[in-house]
Structure formats: C-alpha cells, structure tokens
CSV table of C-alpha atoms in Angstrom, one decimal:
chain,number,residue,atom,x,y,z
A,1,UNK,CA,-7.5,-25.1,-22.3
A,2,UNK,CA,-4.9,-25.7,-24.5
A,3,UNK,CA,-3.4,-29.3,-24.0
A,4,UNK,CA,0.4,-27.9,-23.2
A,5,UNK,CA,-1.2,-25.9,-20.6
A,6,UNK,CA,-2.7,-27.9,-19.0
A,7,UNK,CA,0.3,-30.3,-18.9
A,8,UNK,CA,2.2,-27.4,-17.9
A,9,UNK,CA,-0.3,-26.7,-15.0
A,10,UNK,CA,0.1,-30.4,-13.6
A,11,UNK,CA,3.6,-30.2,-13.9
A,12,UNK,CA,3.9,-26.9,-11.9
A,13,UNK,CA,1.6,-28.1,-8.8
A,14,UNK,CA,3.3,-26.8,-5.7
A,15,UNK,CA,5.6,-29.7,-5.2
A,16,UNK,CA,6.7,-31.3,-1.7
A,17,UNK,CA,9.5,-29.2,0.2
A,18,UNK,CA,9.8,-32.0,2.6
A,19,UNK,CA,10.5,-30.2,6.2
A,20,UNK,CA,11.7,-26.8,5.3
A,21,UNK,CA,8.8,-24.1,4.4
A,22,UNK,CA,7.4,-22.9,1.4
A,23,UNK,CA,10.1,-19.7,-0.2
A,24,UNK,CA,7.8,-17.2,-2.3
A,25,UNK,CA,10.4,-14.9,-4.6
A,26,UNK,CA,7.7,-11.6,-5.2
A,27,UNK,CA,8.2,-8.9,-7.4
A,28,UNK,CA,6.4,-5.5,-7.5
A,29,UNK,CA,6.3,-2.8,-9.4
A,30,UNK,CA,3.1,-1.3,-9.9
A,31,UNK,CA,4.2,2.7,-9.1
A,32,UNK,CA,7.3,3.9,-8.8
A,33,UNK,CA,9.4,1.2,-6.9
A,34,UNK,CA,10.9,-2.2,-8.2
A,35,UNK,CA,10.8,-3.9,-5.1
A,36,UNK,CA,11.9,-7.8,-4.8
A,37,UNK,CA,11.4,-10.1,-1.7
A,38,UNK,CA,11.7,-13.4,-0.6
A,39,UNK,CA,9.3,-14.6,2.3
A,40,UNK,CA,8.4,-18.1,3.3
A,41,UNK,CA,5.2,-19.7,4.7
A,42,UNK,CA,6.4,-19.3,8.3
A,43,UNK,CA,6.4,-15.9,8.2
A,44,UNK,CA,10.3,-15.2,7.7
A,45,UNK,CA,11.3,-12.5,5.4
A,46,UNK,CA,14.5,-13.0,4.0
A,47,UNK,CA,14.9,-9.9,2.0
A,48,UNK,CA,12.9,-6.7,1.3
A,49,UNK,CA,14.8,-4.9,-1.8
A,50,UNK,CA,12.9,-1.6,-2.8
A,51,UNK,CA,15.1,0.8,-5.1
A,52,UNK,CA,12.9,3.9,-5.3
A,53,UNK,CA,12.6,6.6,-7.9
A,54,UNK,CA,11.9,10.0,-6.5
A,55,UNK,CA,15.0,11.5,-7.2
A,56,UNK,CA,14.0,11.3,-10.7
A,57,UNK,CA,10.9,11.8,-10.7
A,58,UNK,CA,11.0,15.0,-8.3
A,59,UNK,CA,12.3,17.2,-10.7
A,60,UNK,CA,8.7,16.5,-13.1
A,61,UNK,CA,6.4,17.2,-9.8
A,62,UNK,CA,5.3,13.5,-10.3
A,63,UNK,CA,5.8,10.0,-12.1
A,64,UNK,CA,6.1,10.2,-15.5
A,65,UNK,CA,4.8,6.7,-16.8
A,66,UNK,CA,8.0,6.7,-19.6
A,67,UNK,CA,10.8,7.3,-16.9
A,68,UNK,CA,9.3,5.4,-14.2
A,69,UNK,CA,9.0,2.0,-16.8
A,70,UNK,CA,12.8,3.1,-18.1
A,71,UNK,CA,13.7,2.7,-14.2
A,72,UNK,CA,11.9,-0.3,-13.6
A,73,UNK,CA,13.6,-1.9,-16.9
A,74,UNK,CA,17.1,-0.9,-15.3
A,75,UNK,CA,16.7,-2.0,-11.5
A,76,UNK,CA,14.6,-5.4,-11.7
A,77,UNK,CA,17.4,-7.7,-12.3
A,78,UNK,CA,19.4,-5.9,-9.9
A,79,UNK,CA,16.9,-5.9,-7.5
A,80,UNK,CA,16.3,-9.8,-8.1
A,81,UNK,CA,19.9,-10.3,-7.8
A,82,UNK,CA,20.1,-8.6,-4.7
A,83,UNK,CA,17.1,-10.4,-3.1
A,84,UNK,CA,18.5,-13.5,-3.5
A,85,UNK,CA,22.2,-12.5,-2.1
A,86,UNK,CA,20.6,-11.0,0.7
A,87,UNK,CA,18.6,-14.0,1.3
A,88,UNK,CA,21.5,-16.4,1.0
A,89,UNK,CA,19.0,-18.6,-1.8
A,90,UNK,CA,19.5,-20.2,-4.7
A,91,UNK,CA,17.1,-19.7,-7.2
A,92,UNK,CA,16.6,-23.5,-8.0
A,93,UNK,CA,16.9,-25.1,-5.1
A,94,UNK,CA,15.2,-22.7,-2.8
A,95,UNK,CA,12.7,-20.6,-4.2
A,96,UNK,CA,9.4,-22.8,-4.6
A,97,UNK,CA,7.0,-20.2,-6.2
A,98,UNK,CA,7.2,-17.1,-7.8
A,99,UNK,CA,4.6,-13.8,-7.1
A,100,UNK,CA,3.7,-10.6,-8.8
A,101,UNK,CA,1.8,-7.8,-8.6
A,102,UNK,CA,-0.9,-7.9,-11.2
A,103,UNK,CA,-3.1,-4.6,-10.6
A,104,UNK,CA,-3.8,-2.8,-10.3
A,105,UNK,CA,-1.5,0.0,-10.8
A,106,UNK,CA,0.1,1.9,-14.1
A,107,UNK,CA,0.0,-0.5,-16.8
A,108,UNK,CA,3.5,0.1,-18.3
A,109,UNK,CA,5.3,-0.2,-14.4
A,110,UNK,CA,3.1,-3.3,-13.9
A,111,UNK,CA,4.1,-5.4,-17.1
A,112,UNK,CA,7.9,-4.9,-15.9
A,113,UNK,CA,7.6,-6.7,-13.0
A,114,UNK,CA,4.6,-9.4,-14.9
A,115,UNK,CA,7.2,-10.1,-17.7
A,116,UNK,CA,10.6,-10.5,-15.4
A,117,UNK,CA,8.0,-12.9,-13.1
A,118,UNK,CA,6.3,-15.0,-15.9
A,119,UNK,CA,10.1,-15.5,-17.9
A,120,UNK,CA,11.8,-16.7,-14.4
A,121,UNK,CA,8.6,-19.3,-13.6
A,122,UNK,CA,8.7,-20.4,-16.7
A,123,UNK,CA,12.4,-20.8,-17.4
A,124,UNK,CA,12.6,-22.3,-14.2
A,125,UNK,CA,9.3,-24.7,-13.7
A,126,UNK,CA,8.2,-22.9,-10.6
A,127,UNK,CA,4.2,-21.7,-10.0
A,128,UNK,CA,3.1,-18.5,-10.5
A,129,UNK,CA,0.7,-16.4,-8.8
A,130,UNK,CA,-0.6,-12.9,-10.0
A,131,UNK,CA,-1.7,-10.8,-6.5
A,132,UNK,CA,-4.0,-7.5,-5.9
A,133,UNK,CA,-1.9,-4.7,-5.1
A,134,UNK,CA,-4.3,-3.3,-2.1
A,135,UNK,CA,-5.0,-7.4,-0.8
A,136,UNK,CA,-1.5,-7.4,-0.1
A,137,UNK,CA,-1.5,-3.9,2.1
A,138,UNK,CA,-4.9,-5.1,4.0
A,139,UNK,CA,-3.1,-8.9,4.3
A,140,UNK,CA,0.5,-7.2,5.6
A,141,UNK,CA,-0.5,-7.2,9.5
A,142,UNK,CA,-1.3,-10.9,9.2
A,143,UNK,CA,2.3,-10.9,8.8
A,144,UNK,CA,4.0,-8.6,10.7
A,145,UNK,CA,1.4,-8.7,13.8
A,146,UNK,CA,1.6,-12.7,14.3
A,147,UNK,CA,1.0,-14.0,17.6
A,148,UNK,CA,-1.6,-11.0,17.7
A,149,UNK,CA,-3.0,-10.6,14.4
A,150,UNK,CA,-6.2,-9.3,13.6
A,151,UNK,CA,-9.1,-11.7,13.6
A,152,UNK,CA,-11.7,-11.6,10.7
A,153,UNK,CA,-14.3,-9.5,10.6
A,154,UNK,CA,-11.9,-6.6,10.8
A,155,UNK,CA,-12.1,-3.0,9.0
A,156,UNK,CA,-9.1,-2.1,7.0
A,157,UNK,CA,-8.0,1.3,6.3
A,158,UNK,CA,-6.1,1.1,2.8
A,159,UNK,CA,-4.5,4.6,1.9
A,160,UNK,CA,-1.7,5.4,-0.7
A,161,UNK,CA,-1.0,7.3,-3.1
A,162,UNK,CA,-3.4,6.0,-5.7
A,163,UNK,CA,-6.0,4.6,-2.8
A,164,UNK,CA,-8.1,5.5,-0.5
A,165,UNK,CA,-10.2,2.7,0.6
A,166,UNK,CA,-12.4,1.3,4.7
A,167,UNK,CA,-12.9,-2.2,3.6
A,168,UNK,CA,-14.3,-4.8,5.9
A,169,UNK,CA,-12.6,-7.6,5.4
A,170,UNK,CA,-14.4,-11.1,6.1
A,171,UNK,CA,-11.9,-13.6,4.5
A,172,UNK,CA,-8.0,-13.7,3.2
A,173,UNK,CA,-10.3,-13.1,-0.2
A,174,UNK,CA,-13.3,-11.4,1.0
A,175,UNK,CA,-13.2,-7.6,1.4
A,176,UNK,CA,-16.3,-5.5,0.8
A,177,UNK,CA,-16.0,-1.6,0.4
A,178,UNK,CA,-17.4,0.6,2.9
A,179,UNK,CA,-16.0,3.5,1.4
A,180,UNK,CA,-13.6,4.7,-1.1
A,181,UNK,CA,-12.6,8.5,-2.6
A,182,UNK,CA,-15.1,10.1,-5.0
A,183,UNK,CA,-12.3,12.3,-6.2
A,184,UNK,CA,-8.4,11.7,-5.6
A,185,UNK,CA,-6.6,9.4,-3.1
A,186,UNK,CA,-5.3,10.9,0.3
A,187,UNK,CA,-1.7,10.5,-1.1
A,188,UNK,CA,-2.2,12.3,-4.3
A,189,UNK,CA,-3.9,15.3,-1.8
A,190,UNK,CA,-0.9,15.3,0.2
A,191,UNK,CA,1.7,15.1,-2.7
A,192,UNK,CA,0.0,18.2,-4.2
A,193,UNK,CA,0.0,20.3,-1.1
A,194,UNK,CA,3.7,19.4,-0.8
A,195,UNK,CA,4.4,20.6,-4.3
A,196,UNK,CA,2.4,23.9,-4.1
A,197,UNK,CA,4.1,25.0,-0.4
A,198,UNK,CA,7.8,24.0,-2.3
A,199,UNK,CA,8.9,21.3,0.2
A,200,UNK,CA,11.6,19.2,-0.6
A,201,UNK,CA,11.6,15.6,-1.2
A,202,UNK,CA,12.5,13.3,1.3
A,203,UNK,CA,13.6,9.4,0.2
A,204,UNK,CA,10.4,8.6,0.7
A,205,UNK,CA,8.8,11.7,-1.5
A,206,UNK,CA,6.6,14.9,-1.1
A,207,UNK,CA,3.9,13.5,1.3
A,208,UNK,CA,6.6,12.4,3.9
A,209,UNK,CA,8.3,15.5,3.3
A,210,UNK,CA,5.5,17.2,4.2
A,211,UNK,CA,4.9,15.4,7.3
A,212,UNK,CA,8.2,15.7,8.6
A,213,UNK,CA,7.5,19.8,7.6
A,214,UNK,CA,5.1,19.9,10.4
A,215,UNK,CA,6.8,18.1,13.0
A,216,UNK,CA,9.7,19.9,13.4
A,217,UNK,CA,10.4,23.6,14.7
A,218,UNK,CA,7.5,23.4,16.8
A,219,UNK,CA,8.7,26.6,18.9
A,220,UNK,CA,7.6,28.9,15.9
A,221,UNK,CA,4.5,31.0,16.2
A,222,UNK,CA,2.4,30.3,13.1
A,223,UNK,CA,0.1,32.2,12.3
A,224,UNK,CA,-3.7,31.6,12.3
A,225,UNK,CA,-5.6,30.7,9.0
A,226,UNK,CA,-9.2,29.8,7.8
A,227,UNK,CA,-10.7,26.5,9.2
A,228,UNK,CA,-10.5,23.8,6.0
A,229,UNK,CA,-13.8,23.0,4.4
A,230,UNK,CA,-15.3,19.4,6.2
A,231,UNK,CA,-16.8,17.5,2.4
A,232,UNK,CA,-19.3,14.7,2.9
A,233,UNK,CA,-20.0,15.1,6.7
A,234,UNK,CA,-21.9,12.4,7.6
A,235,UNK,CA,-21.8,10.3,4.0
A,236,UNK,CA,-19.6,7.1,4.1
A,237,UNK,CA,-17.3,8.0,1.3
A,238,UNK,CA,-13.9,9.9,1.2
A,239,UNK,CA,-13.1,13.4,-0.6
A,240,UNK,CA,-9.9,14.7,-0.5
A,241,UNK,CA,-9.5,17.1,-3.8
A,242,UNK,CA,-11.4,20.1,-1.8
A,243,UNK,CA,-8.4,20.1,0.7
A,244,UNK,CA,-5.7,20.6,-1.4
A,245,UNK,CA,-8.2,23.2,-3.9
A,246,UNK,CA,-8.5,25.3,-0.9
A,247,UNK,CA,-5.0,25.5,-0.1
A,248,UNK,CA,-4.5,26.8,-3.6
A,249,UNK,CA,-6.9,29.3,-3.8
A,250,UNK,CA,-5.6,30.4,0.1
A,251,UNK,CA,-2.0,30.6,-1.2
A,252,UNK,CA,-3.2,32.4,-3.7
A,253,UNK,CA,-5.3,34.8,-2.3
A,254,UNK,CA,-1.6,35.6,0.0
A,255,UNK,CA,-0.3,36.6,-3.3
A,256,UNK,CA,1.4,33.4,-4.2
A,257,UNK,CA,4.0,30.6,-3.4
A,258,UNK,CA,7.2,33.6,-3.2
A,259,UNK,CA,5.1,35.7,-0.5
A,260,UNK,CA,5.0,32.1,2.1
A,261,UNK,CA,7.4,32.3,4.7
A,262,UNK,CA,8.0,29.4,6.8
A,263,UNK,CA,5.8,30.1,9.8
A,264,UNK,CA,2.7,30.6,6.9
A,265,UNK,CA,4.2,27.6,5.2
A,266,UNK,CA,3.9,25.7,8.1
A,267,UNK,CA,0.5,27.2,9.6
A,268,UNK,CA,-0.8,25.5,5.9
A,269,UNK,CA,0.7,22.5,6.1
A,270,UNK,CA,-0.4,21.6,9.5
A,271,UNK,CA,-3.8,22.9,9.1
A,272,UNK,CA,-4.1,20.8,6.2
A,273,UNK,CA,-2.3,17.6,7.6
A,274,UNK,CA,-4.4,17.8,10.6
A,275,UNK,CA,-8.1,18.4,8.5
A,276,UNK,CA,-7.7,15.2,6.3
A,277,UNK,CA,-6.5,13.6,8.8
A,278,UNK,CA,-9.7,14.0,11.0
A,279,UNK,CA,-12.0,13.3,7.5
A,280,UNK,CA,-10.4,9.6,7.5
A,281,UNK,CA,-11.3,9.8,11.6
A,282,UNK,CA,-15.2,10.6,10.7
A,283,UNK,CA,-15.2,8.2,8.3
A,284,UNK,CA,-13.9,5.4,10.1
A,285,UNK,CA,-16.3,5.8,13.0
A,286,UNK,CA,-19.0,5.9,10.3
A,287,UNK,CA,-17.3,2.6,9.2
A,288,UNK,CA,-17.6,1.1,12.9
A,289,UNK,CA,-21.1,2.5,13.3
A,290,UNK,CA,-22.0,0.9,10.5
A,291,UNK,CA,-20.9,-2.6,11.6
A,292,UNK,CA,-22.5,-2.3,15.0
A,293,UNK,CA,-25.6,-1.6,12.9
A,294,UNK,CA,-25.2,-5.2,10.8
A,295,UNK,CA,-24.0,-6.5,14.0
A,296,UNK,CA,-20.8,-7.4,12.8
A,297,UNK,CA,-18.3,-8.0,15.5
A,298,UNK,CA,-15.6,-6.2,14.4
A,299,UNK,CA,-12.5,-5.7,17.1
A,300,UNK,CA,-9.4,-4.6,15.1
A,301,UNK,CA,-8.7,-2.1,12.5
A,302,UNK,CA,-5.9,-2.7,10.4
A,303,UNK,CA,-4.0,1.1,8.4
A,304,UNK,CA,-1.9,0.4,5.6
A,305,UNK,CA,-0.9,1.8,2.9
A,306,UNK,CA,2.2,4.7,2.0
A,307,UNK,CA,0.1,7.2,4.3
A,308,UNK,CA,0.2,4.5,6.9
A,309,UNK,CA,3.6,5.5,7.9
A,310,UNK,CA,2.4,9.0,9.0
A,311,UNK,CA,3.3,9.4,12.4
A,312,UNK,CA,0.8,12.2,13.2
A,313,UNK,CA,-1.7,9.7,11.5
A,314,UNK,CA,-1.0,6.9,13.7
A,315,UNK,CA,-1.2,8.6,16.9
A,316,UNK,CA,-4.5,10.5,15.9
A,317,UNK,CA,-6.1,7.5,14.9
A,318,UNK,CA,-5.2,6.2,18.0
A,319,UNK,CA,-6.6,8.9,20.2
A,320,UNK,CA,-9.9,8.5,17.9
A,321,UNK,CA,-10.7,4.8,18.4
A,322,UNK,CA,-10.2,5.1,22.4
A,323,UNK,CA,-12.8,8.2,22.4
A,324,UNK,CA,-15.2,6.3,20.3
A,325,UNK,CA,-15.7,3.7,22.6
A,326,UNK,CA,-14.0,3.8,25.9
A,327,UNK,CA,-15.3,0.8,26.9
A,328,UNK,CA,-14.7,-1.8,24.0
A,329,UNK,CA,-12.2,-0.1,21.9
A,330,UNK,CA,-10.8,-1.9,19.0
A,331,UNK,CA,-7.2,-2.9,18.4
A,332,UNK,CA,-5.3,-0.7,15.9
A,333,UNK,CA,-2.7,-2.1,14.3
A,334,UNK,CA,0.1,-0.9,11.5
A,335,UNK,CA,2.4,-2.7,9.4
A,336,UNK,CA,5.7,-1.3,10.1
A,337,UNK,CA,6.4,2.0,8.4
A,338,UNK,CA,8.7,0.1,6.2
A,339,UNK,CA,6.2,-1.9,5.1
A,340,UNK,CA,3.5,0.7,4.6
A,341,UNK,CA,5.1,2.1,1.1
A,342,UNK,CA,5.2,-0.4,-1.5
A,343,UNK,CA,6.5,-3.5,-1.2
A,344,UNK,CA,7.4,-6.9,-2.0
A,345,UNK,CA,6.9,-8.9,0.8
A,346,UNK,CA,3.2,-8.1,1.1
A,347,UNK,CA,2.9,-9.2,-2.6
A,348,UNK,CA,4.8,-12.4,-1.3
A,349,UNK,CA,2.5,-13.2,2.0
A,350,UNK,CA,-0.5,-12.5,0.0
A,351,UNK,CA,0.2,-15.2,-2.5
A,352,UNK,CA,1.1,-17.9,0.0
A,353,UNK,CA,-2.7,-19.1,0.8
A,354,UNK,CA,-2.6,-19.4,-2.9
A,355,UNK,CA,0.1,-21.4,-3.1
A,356,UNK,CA,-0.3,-23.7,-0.7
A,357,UNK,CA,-3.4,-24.9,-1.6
A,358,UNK,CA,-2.1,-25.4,-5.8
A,359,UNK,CA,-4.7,-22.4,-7.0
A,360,UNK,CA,-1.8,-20.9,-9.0
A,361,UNK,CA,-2.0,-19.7,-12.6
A,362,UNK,CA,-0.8,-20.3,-15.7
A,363,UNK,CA,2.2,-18.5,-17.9
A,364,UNK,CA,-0.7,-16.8,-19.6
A,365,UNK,CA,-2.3,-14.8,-17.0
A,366,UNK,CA,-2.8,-10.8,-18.0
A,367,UNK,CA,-2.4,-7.8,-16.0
A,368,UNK,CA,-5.2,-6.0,-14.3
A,369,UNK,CA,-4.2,-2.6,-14.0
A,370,UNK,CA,-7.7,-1.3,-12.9
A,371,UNK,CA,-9.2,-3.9,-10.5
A,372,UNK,CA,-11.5,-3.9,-7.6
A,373,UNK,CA,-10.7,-5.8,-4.7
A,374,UNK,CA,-14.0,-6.9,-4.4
A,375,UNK,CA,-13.3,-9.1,-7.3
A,376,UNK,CA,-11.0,-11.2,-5.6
C-alpha cells in the first residue's frame, strides 16, 4: 500500500464520540433514486431523503441510464443538503462516517453517489465504507424490527426490480443463495405487464401502479381467462419472464392493447399478480424444506425489497407460512413499505458493523456494479 494511504487509513480510524452514538451520513444511488440518510448506531434515523425519477423516466417505458445519471448529478447535493437540515447535523461535528452504495447496480447511477461520497470523506477526514446494495435490504429488519428482530439463521426474501433472490442468511456478512431468477427479476415482470396493459405510473412507478390496479373496483365482474403457466415446479430457482410472455401473447391473441377494457384489463392483471405471486410462495417453502432437510433452525423470514411493499404480497405470504406449518410457523417480517424501495438508511445500518469495528476503506475503493452477495 502506498505509504500516504496508509497514513491516511490510520488517521481515519473511527475516532472516539465520547457518549453520544456513532452518525453514518449514506448515500445511494444505484437505480433510479438519489436517496441520502443519516442513521446512528442506536438505531435512530434522522432523515430518509429519496427524490425519485419516474416522472421522467415514464414517458421512455423505463430508465434510461443517460437521464437517470443527469438526474442523479442534479439532486445529490440537494438531497445531501436536505439530509442534514432535516437531521438538524452539522456535517463536521456530527456526522462520524460516511456510506455508499457500491454495487451493485447501473454503473453510471452508482459512481454519482461513489464520487459525491469519496470527495465529502475525503475533504472532510471522515471513514468510508462502500456497502452491497441487496446486504442492506436483507439487513433493514434488523433495524426497523428491534426489540423483535430476526435471529440468525433466517431466510431472506430479496425482490426488486433488478433482484430476485431466498438467501439464508447466517451472519451480518454471511448469506448463501438458495435461489435466484434464471431469467428477469420479479420487478422487471411486473413493470412490463404494467406497461403492456397501459397503466399509469404511480410515485412509486408501474409495478405499484399495477398493484393498486387490482385492488380497487372490486365490485366489477371480470371476466375469466386462461390459468398462467407454473415454470420450474418443484426446482429451487425463480422464473418470472414466462409470466409476463404469456400476457403478451394473450393480449395479443384479444386483438391488442386498444381492444382491453377495464374489466379484461383487470381480469389480466390480477391473474397475473396473483400467479407470480404464488411462484415466490412455492419457492419459499422449497426454501424452508430445504433447511429442515440441513437441519437448520430457521424461525423468521425476512421480504424486502421494492416488491416488498406489495400489499397483496404481504398478506399472501402471510397466509402461506401459517399453512405450511401450523404448528411452528415462522415469523414474517417486512421493513416498512417506505423502506422496501431504495433507500439510504439501509445503506447507512448496513455499514455500521463495519464501522464500529475500524474495517472501513480507503479513498480508492472501486465500484462493483455486478456483485454477488455471497462475496461479502
């Protein structure tokens, strides 16, 4: 190591904050939201800024990588700026460390957030810690669930819109995947079935909008449609392009998008909501058979993730885990919904271990926009 970096490194050893806690400043940015927190070690979250992008992006179907880094460029200082006034901080004297999201995540959205951390730890002599996107989703309960958190081994349930991942989860740093999607992420499925029924955006984009579709006007009389196809029965592993592919070809085959009315619009979207829904059911039973086969004790299943915040989701999953075993059933818990969608608090709590023990990293540290949690 070069001999100013490691002076450096001494220098920026978590110092002594005499009685008050440790204050993590995190910034994320790895899709489409610049998101800027401030968190401390006892669990209080000071701010949650998240200055989202979908009006922009709606109009393209999508993110488009160029826009969404032009966006980031624009918000971060305002939504550092607005971190700290909401916190009531001062940037020297009360912020002790400074996280990031390093991967992974779209490279371009990612080094936004990487370059406006590295510049502020380094102007300002605090320690820097570079975080996996998906460890801070699986770590978020931890958080939000304290007295009753979850208690290692537990199974977590990571879905987004650029994951879909049952991870059993053995240490703060120790996750092993169980399963993961051989094609496209449960978010991506549900974005695309939004786009090709014409449903408008909500603030938090097509999949909500989609879910909030099927919940309401339940007095209309939908009419009945082929069952969706059931991929990878039995096979621990996720698949979620065939869903929104038969959708197509069944809107299609009803002459396209301008013949749907509502009632067929919504007789789709529910059928499909409610068949993806019960592939992540089979596959986390698989999951739970599977650790009852390595007789691993596992008791609590932590959802997180963008998807998380479905509402039909939650309550199916609930329904699922008390069927599956009546007598023993296992502890489901969610972040709130707020905290499902990307954040920076989760990149905040998942750097604390980190920084209270002094493993942080140096000025030099590189992004990681594809990255396997397992590599933690």
């Amino acid at each position: 190591m070069h001999r100013a970096c490691r002076t450096l490194s001494h220098r920026l050893r978590p110092r002594s904050v005499g009685h008050r806690h440790f204050n993590v400043l995190a910034i994320e940015s790895s899709a489409d939201d610049t998101c800027a927190a401030i968190v401390d070690s006892s669990r209080k979250i000071y701010s949650n800024v998240v200055m989202k992008q979908h009006d922009i992006h709606e109009q393209h179907g999508g993110i488009e990588p160029m826009i969404a880094i032009g966006s980031h460029q624009r918000n971060m200082p305002y939504a550092i700026r607005q971190a700290l006034d909401e916190a009531g901080l001062d940037i020297l004297r009360d912020v002790d460390g400074i996280a990031f999201t390093r991967g992974p995540g779209m490279p371009g959205c990612l080094s936004v957030g990487m370059n406006a951390a590295k510049s502020l730890a380094a102007a300002l002599e605090k320690p820097l810690v570079g975080v996996h996107h998906m460890q801070g989703h699986a770590l978020t309960p931890l958080l939000t669930a304290w007295p009753y958190v979850p208690q290692y081994p537990f199974l977590s349930l990571l879905i987004s819109g650029g994951h879909t991942l049952l991870l059993l989860a053995t240490d703060v740093r120790s996750f092993q995947i169980l399963a993961t999607t051989r094609d496209e992420s449960i978010g991506r499925s549900f974005d695309k079935v939004s786009r090709l029924l014409e449903l408008k955006w909500t603030g938090l984009g097509p999949g909500d909008a989609l879910e909030k579709f099927c919940a309401e006007d339940n007095e209309i009389e939908c009419p009945s449609i082929p069952p969706l196809p059931h991929p990878l029965t039995g096979q621990l592993a996720f698949s979620f392009s065939a869903f929104h592919s038969h959708v197509k070809l069944l809107i299609n085959g009803l002459g396209g998008k301008g013949n749907l009315d509502t009632p067929m619009k919504k007789a789709i979207a529910r059928a499909f909501q409610s068949a993806v829904v019960g592939h992540l059911e089979e596959k986390l039973i698989l999951g739970l058979g599977w650790c009852k086969e390595k007789n691993i004790p596992v008791r609590s299943v932590v959802v997180s993730g963008g998807v998380a915040s479905n509402h039909f989701l939650r309550e199916r999953l609930r329904q699922c885990l008390l069927k599956s075993d009546p007598g023993t059933p296992c502890t489901l818990i969610f972040p709130p919904p707020q905290l499902c969608t990307d954040n920076a608090v989760m990149i905040a709590w998942a750097s604390m271990h980190r920084f209270l023990v002094g493993d942080t990293d140096l000025y030099s540290i590189e992004l990681r926009p594809k990255w396997s949690i397992e590599e933690l």
